[in-house]
CSV table of C-alpha atoms in Angstrom, one decimal:
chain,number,residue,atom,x,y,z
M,1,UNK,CA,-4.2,-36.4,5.2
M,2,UNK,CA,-1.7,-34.5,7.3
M,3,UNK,CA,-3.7,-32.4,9.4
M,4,UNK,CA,-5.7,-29.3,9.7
M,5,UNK,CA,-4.2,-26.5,8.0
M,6,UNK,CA,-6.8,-23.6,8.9
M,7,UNK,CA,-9.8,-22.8,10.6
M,8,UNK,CA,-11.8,-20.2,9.0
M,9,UNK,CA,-14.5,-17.7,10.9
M,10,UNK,CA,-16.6,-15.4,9.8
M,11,UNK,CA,-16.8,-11.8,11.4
M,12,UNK,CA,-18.6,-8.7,11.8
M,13,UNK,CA,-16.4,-5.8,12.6
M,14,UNK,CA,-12.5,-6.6,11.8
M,15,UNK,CA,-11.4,-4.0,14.1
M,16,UNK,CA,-13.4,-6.0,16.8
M,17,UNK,CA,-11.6,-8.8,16.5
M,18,UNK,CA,-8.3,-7.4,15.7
M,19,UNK,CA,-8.8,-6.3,19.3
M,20,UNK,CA,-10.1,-9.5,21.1
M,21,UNK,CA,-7.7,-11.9,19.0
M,22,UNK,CA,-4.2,-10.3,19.1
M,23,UNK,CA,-4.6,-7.8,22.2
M,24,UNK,CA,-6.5,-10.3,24.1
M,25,UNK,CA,-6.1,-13.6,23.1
M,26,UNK,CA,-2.1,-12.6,21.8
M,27,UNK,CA,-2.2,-14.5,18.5
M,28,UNK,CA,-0.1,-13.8,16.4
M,29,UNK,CA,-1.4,-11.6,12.9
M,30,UNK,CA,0.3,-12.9,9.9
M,31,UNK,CA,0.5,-11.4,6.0
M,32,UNK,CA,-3.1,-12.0,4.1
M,33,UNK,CA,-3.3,-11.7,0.3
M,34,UNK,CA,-5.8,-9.0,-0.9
M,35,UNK,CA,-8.9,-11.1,-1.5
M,36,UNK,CA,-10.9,-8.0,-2.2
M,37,UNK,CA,-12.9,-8.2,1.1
M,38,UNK,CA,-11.4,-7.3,4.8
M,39,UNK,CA,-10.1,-10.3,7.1
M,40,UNK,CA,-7.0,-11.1,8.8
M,41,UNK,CA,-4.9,-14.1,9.1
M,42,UNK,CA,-3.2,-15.8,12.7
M,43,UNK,CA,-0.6,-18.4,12.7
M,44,UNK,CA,-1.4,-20.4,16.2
M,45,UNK,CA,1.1,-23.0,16.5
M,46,UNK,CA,1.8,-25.0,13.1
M,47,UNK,CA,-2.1,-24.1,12.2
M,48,UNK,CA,-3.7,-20.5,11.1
M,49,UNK,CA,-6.5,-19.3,12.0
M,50,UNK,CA,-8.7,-16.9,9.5
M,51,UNK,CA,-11.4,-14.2,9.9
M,52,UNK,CA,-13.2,-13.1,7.6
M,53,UNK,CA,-15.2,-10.2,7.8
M,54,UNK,CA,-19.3,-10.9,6.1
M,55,UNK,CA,-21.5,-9.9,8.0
M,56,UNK,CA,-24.4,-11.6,6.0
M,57,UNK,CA,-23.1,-15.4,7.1
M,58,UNK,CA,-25.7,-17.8,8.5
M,59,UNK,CA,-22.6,-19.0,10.2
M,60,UNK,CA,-22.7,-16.4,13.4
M,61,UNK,CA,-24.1,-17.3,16.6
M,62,UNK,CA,-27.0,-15.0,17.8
M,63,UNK,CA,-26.5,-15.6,21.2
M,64,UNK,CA,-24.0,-14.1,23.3
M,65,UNK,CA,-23.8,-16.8,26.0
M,66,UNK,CA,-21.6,-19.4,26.1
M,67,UNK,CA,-22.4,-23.2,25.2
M,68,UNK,CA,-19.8,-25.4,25.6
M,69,UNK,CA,-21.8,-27.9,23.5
M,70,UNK,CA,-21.7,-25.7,20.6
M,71,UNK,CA,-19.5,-25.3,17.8
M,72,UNK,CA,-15.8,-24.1,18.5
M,73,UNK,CA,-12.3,-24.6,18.2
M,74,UNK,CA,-9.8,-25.1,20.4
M,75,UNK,CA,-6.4,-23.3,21.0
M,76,UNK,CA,-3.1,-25.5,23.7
M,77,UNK,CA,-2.0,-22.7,26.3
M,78,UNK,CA,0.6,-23.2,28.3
M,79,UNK,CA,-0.8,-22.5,31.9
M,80,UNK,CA,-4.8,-22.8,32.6
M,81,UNK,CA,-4.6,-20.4,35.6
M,82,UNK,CA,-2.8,-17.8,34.2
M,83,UNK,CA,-5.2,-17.8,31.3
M,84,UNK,CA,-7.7,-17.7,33.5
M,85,UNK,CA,-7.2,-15.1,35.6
M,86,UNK,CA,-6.1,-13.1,32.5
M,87,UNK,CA,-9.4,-13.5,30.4
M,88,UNK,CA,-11.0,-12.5,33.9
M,89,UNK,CA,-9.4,-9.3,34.5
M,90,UNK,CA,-9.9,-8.7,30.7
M,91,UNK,CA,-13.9,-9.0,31.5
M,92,UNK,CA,-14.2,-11.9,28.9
M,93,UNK,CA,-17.3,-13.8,29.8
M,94,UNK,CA,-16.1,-17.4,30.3
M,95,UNK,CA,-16.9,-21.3,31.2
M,96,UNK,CA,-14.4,-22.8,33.0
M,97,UNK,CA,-14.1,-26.5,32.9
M,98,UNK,CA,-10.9,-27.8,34.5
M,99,UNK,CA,-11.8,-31.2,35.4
M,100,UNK,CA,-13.7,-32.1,32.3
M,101,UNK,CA,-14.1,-35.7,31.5
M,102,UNK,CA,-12.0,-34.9,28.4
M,103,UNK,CA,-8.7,-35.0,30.1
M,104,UNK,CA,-8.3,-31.3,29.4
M,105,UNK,CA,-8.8,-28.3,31.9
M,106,UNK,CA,-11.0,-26.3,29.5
M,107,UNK,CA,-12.0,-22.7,29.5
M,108,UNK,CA,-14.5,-21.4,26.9
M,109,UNK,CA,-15.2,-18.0,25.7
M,110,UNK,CA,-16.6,-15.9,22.9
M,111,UNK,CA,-15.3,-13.7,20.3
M,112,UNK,CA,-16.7,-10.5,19.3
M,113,UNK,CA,-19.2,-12.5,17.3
M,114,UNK,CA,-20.2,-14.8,19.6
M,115,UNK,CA,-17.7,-17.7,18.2
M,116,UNK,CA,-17.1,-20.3,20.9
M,117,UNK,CA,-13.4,-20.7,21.6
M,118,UNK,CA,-12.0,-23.6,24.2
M,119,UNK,CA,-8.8,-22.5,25.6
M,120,UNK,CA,-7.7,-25.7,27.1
M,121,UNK,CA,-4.1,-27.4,28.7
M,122,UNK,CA,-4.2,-31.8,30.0
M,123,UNK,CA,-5.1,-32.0,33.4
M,124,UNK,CA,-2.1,-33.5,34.2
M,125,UNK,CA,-0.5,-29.9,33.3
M,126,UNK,CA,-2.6,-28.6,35.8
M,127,UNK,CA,-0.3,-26.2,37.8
M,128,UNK,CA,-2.2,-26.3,41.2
């Protein structure tokens, strides 16, 4: 194995997410071939990340809180408090986690569609 290539999500409303993942979250949207049904494509780092709108997946969280504890990926950033106060002034509703006893300073949030998503940098990064 050489490592993960792509996460895939599944989605409600494309226009949605279009709006949290490349206006808020800045990730980069990248060419998708025409599968016949809506979604959109991110490259984060060397991995991509892919949405896909069906709105009939038993995939999708029903709850709109955040559980740390529950399914999720996580994206590197380069500085926790500038993320922070960012997804804060965005109104993103948010966990923070910066002295977790995983070595990272974590931050989790929620997609449109109630995805978990850890935002995370090492502790030792920490610029405090």
């Amino acid at each position: 194995m050489e490592g993960i290539h792509h996460v895939s999500l599944s989605i409600t409303d494309i226009h949605e997410a279009r709006q949290f993942y490349s206006t808020i979250l800045g990730l980069a949207e990248i060419e998708r071939p025409d599968f016949g049904f809506p979604g959109i494509w991110y490259q984060v780092g060397e991995q991509q990340l892919h949405l896909t709108v069906h709105p009939a997946s038993d995939t999708l969280r029903p709850k709109s809180v955040v559980e740390t504890k529950a399914g999720h990926f996580a994206i590197r950033v380069k500085d926790y408090d500038q993320t922070l106060r960012y997804l804060k002034q965005s109104g993103v509703q948010l966990v923070e986690k910066p002295e977790s006893k995983s070595g990272f300073a974590q931050i989790f949030c929620l997609d449109p569609d109630n995805n978990v998503i850890e935002l995370n940098v090492d502790q030792a990064d920490l610029q405090r």
